[in-house]
Each structure stands twice: as C-alpha cells, then as structure tokens.
XYZ file of C-alpha atoms in Angstrom:
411
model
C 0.000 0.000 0.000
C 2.763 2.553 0.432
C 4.185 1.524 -2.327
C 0.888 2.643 -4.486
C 0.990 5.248 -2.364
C 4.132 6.784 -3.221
C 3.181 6.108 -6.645
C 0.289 8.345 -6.604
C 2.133 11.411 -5.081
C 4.860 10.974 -7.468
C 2.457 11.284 -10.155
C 0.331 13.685 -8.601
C 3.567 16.147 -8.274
C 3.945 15.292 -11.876
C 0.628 16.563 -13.215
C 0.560 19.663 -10.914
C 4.376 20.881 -12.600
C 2.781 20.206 -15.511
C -0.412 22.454 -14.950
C 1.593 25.150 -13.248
C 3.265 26.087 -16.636
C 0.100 26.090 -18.509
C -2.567 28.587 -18.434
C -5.564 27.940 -16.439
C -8.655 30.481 -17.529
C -9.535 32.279 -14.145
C -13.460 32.247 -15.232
C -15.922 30.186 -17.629
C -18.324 33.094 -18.724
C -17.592 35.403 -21.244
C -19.219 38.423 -19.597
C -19.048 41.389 -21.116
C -20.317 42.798 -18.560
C -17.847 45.756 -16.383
C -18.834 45.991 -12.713
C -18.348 49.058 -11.146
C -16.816 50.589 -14.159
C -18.347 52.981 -16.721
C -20.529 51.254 -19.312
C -18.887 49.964 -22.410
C -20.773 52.329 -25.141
C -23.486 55.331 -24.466
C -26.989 53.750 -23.489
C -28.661 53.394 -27.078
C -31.741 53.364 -25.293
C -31.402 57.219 -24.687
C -30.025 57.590 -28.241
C -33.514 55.960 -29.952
C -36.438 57.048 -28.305
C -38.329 53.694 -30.003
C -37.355 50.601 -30.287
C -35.289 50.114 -33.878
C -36.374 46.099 -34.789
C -33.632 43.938 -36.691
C -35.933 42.523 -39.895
C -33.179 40.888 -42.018
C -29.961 40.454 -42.347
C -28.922 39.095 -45.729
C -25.279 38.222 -47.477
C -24.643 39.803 -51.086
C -22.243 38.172 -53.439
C -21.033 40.802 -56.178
C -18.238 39.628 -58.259
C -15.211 40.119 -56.189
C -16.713 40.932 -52.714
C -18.995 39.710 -50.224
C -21.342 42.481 -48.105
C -23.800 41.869 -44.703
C -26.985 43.795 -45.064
C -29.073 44.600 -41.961
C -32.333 46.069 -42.272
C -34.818 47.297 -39.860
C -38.518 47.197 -39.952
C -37.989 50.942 -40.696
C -36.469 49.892 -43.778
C -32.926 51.530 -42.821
C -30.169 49.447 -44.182
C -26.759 49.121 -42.667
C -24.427 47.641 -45.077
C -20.573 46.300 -44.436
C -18.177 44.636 -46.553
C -17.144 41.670 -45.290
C -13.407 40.018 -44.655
C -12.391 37.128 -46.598
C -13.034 34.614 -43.916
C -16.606 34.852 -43.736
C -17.058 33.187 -47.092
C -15.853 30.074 -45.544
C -18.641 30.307 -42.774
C -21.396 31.359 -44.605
C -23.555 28.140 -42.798
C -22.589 29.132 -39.777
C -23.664 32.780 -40.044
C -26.891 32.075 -41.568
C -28.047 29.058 -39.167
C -26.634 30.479 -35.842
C -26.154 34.186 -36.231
C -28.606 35.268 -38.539
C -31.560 33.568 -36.289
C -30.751 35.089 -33.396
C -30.994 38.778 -34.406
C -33.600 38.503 -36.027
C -36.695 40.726 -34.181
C -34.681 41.886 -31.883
C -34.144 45.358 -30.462
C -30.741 46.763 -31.751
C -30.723 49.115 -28.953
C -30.464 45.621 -26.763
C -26.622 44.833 -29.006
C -24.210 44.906 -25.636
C -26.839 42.417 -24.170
C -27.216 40.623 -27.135
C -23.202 39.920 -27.829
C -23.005 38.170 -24.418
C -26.382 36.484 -25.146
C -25.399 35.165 -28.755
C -22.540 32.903 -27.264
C -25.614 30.273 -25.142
C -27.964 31.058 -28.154
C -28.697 27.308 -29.670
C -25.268 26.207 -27.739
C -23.586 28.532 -29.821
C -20.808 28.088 -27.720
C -20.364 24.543 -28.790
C -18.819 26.545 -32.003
C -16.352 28.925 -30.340
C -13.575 30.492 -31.835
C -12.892 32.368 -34.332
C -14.935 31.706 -36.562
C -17.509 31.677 -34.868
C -16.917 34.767 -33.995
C -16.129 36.586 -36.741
C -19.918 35.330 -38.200
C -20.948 37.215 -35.027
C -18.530 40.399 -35.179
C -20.106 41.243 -39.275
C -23.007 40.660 -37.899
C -23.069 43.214 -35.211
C -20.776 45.709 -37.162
C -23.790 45.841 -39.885
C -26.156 46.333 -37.194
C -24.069 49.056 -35.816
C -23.854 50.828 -39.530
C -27.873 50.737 -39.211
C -27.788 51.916 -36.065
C -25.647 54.833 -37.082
C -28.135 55.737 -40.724
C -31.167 55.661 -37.683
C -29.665 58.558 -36.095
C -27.942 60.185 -38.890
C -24.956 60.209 -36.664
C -20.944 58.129 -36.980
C -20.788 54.974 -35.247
C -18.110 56.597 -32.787
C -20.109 59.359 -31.809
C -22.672 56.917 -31.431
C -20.647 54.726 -28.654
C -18.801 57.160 -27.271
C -16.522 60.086 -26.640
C -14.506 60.929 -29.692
C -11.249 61.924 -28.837
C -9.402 61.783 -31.869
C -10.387 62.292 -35.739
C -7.163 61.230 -37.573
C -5.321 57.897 -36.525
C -1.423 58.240 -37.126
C -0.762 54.736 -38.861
C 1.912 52.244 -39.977
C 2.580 51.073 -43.207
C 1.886 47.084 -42.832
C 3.555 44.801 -45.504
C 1.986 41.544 -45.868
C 4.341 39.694 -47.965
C 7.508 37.318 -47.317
C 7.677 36.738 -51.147
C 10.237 39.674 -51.383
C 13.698 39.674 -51.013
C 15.452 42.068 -48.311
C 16.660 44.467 -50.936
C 12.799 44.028 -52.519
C 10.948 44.318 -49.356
C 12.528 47.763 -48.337
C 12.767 49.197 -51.191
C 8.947 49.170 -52.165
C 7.920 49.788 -48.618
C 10.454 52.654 -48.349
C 8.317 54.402 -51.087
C 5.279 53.710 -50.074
C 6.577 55.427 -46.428
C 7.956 58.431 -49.051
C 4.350 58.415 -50.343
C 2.429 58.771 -47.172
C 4.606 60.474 -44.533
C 4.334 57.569 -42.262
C 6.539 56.798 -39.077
C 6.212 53.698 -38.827
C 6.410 50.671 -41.116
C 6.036 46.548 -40.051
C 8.056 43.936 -42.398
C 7.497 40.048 -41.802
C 9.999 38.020 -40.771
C 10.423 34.445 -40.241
C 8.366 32.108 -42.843
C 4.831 32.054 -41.111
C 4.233 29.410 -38.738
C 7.190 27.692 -39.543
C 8.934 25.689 -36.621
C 11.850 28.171 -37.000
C 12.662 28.361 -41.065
C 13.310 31.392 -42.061
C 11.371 32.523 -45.989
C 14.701 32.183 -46.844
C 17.919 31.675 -45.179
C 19.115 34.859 -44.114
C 16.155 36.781 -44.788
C 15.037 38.045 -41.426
C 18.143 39.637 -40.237
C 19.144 41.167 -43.351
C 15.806 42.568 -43.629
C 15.543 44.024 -40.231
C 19.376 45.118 -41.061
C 19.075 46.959 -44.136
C 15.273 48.534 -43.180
C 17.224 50.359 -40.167
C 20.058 51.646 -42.349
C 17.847 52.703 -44.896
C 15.087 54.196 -42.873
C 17.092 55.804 -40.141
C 17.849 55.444 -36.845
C 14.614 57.724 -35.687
C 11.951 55.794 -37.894
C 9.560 53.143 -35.805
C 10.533 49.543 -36.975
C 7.705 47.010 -35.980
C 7.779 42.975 -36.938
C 5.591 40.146 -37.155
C 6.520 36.532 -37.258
C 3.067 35.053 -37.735
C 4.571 32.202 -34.821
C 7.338 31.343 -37.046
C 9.543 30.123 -34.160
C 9.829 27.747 -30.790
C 10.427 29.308 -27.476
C 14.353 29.170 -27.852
C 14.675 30.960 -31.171
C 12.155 33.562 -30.763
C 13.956 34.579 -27.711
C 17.676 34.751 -29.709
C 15.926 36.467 -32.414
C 13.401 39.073 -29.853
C 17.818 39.684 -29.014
C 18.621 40.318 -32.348
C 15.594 42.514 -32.792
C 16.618 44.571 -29.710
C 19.849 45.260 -31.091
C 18.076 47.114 -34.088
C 15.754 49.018 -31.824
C 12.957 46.925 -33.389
C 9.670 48.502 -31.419
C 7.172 45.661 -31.474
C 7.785 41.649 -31.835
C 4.571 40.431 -32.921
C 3.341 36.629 -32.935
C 7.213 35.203 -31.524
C 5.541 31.997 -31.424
C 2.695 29.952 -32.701
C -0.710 31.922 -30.766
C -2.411 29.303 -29.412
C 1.087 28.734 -27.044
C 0.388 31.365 -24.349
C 2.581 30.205 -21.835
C 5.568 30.568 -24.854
C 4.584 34.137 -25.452
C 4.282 34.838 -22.285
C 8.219 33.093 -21.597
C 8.948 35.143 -24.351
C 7.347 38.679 -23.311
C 9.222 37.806 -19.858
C 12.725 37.214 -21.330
C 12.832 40.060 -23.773
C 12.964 43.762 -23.308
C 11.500 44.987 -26.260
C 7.130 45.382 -26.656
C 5.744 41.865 -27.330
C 2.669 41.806 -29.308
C 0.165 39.336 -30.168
C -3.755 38.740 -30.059
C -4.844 38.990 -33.979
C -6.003 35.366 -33.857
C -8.234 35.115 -30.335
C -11.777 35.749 -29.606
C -12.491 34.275 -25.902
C -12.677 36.443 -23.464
C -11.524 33.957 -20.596
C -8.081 33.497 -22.735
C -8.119 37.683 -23.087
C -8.234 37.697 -19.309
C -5.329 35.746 -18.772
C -3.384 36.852 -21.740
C -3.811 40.186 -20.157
C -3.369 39.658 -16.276
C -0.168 37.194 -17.061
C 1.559 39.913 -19.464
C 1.441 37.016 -21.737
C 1.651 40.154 -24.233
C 2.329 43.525 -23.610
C 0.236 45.007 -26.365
C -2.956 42.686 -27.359
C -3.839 42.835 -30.677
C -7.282 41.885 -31.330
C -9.308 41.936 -34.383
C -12.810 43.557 -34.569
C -14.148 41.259 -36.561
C -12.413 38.001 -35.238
C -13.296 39.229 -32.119
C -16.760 39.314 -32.414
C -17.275 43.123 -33.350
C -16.799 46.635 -31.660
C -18.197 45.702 -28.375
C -16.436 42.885 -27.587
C -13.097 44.336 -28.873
C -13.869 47.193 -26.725
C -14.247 44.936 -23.632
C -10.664 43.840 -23.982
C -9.660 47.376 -24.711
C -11.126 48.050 -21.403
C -8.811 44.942 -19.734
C -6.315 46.311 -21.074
C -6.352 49.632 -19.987
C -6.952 48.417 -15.720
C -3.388 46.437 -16.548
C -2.071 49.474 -17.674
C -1.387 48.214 -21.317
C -2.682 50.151 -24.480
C -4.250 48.047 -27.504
C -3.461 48.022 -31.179
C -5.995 46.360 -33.634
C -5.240 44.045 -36.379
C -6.152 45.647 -39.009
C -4.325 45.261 -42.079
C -6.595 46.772 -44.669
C -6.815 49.604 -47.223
C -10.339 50.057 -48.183
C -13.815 50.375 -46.444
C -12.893 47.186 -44.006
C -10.623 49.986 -42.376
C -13.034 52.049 -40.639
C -14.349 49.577 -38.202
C -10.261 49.909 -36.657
C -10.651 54.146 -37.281
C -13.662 54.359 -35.778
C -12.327 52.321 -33.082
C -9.062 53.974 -32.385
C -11.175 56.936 -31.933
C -12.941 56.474 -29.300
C -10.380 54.246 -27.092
C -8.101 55.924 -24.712
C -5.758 53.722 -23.873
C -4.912 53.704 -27.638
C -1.139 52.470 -29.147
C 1.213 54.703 -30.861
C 0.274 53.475 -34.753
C -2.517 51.883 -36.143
C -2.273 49.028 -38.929
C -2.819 50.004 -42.065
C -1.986 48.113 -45.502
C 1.482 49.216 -47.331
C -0.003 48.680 -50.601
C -0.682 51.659 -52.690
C -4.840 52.271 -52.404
C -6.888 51.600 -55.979
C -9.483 54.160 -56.988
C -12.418 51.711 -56.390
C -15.615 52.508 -57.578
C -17.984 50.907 -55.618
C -18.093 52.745 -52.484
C -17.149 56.356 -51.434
C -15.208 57.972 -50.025
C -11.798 56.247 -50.588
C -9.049 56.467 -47.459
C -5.707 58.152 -47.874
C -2.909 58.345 -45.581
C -1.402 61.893 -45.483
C 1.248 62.751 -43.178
C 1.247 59.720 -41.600
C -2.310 60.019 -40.614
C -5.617 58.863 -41.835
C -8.680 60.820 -41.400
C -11.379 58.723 -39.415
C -14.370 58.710 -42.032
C -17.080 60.128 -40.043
C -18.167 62.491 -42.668
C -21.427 60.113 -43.366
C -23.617 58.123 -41.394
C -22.326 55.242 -39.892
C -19.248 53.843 -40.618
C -18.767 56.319 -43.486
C -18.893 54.964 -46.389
C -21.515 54.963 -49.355
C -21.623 51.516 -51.474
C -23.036 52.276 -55.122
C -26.467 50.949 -55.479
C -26.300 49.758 -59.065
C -23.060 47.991 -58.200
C -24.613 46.091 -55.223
C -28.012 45.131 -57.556
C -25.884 43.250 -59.888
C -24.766 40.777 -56.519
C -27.260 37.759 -55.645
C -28.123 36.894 -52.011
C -26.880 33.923 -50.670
C-alpha cells in the first residue's frame, strides 16, 4: 500500500508541474459585462427614443466581394463589406447568427453579444470563426444603427477623442527579397509620410525556417540603415519560431531598436509568449487570432503580451473588442488592432481607435498603394502619416453604389 501510495504522489507532483506552466482560464463566462466601471458604449436606449427592430440580415455576393446587409422594420439598411473569412462560414452565419438577431431590439446589441454565445449552444462553435460570423453581424447592425440617427458609429458609442489615426505602413508579404521588401515599402513610407512601417519576418508558422535563409536579419538590417535610426521599426513573425529561437531572435531585434515583436511563437502557445514577453525587453505583441474572453483575461493579467492585438471582426465586433480594450487599460497596457486593410474594411479599426483611450502609438494600415475603387465612397488616404477617421457620413462612413450592389445575388 505505500508503495501505491508513493506512486500516486509521485504522479500527482507530476501533473501539478505540468499544470503550473500552462494557463488555467480564471473564469468560464464570457461576460461582457464591467462591474463598477463605466458602461462599455453610451446607453442606445437614450439615443432611440423607439425601439429600432432587426428585420433581415442578408449576405450579397457581387463579383469580387462579399457584403452583410441589416435592415430594420424601418427599412434603414446598414451595409458592411465583409473580410475574406466569412465566405468560408457562410452556414454558420446564416443558421446560428442570422436567427438570433432577427426581431430583436438593436438598442439591446451589448446584451445581445453576451447572449449570442448560449444562443442554440452557440458556444459549442467557439472560436474564431464563430466569432467573426458574429462580429459582421453586429458591425452591420451598428452601420444601421448609425443611418437611424444620422450620426458616426463613434459618436454613437462614445466620446470621440481623436479624428485622424497616425498609422503604420503594414507589408503583408515574405515573397520579397530584403533588398525588394525595403525598397517598395520605403516608397510607399515616401508616399504617405508615415513613421512607422512593419516587415514580416520568419516564414509564417514555420517551426523556425526562415522565408529564406538569411532573410530576417538582413531585412531588419538593411530597413534600419535605410530608414534611419529615428523611424519606428515594428515585426511580425506570424509564430514562425519555438520558445528558444524567438527569444535569440526578440535579441537580435533589440539590437536594431525593433519597437514591437509580434506573434514570436505559434498563438495558441500562451505560456511561450508569455516566456517570451518575460525574457525580452522589447514590446511583445500578439492577439490577432483570439476571440475568448476567458483566454483575453489571462493573456492580459499574465503579461502574456504587452500590447494585445485583437481583431474587430475576429473578435466578435466593436463591443467585444472594446471589452478587452477596457482589460487592457486596468493592466495598464494600451491596444493596437489588427487591421491590415486599405479600403472600407478599415473604418471599423478608425472608428475604433477613436474612441479608445488607452490607444497604441500606430494603427495598422496596408502598405499597398490604395486603388481608386468605384464601388463605395469615399476612398481612405494616408497623409502625413495620418488617416482621417471617415465620419463624414452616417455610420461607418462609407456609401456603397447601389447599381453595383443590384448586380450581386443573395446567398
């Protein structure tokens, strides 16, 4: 019997070093609920003085692009364009999101974001994708909201403190060479005025290869000698690298005054960020990918990163995003959004940033040089480093042409 017995405590001890390094989620709900802090948004209840019903909410297939239509029994239509994930989901939005809106009282959305998760065991489905169904979902509803009252989404939610977001130029390739990579970046930061640029290194998920050999250092070499000392150098290694290697290369990256290290390792490994975050001096970023609220919370109170990145529509939308915003800021940390877009999909980050105090030096924004696209109005520039929150309309801003969108078929 003692034998068994010191068996069992052997193996006990085992299993509890093993949970120690591995992060436990300090609560099951996903409340989005704040208590005893100011509300999230302003009380749309005071903003509508009758109730504005949700009475369909349809997907449009054009050509090239894929749009969320909400409409209220008013008949005011809020319209987004949607990110190239949600094609991949469009089941899931129409049998578990759709549904659930549906009749509902818009002025109800905070209650309804944290009631959408039990909806038909929704949460049986969480994740990302999941919650990205949900987050153009509510961001359409938000857009309607925002033609009701003839007013900008921000001032709808809140405070604005800020109508042009200072930006970085965000390169999304790894198909370039060094020499390539810096050279077509360096005139698109000419072109714009911008501070701040981020170049990928590492190969993307990539158990430490490099895009090529070499790559990543010379890259981050030749971008500081030919940008100058002064200019903001971010990265991103989409979790191109184990625990060891991200650490040798965070060192390398210090060396270069390198101002953000985003994704060191795979994001699901939160522990390895956070051994990561903890070894390094530099800003370690990271978040794009995660939508639970529990894993937010611990990311957040374990300085697993020390600038969460999350994704308003991976997220879930603005209200969610703006609960871990809100996390954020009682850890003392600020928040930059993923957001690496150039065209209407932009505003959901700019009206964002506007409203959020505890807001991070730059703001993503694509490197590549903007098209004059036809289909909507007005189209975003960066000027002086800046770009000009699009408040100027209804909304989220923007005006889709009418004849463009009757030539798409519901799906």
């Amino acid at each position: 019997m003692k034998s068994s017995r010191r068996f069992f405590l052997k193996q006990s001890s085992i299993l509890g070093l093993g949970m120690a390094s591995y992060p436990t989620w300090s609560y099951p709900n996903p409340s989005l609920k704040m208590r005893d802090q100011k509300p999230l948004i302003k009380d749309l209840h005071k903003s509508f003085s009758s109730p504005v019903i949700i009475n369909s909410i349809d997907l449009l297939k054009t050509q090239y692009h894929l749009f969320v239509i909400v409409t209220s029994k008013d008949g005011v239509q809020g319209i987004i364009k949607a990110n190239s994930r949600l094609k991949n989901t469009v089941t899931m939005f129409k049998n578990l999101i759709t549904p659930f809106f549906i009749g509902k009282d818009a002025r109800d959305l905070v209650q309804m974001m944290e009631d959408i998760y039990t909806y038909g065991r929704n949460y049986k489905y969480a994740g990302m994708p999941l919650w990205n169904a949900a987050g153009h979902a509510e961001l359409a509803i938000l857009d309607m909201l925002g033609q009701t009252a003839r007013l900008p989404v921000n001032q709808l939610l809140g405070e604005v403190l800020r109508k042009e977001i200072p930006v970085y130029m965000s390169s999304t390739t790894r198909e370039t060479t060094a020499e390539e990579e810096v050279e077509w970046v360096g005139r698109r930061i000419q072109e714009t005025g911008a501070k701040a640029a981020k170049i990928k290194i590492g190969g993307r998920m990539s158990k430490n290869k490099d895009a090529y050999p070499g790559r990543s250092e010379s890259l981050v070499k030749l971008a500081r000698k030919e940008w100058g000392d002064d200019f903001i150098l971010y990265v991103d290694a989409n979790g191109s690298y184990d625990v060891p290697k991200a650490i040798e290369i965070g060192k390398f990256l210090q060396d270069y005054n390198t101002q953000f290290y985003e994704e060191p390792v795979p994001w699901e490994d939160f522990e390895g960020t956070r051994q990561v975050a903890k070894a390094l001096k530099m800003t370690v970023a990271g978040g794009e990918q995660d939508s639970s609220m529990p894993k937010w919370k611990w990311m957040i109170d374990n300085k697993a990163v020390d600038l969460p990145q999350p994704d308003l529509v991976y997220n879930g939308g603005m209200i969610r995003t703006l609960q871990v915003a809100r996390m954020a800021e009682s850890a003392g940390m600020k928040v930059t959004p993923h957001s690496p877009k150039i065209d209407s999909q932009s505003a959901y980050m700019l009206h964002f940033a506007s409203i959020v105090s505890n807001l991070g030096e730059h703001q993503e924004f694509h490197a590549r040089a903007p098209k004059n696209e036809d289909y909507f109005t007005p189209n975003l520039r960066v000027k002086n480093g800046v770009v000009r929150v699009p408040d100027e309309l209804p909304g989220f801003g923007f005006q889709f042409d009418q004849d463009y969108l009757n030539k798409g078929a519901k799906l």
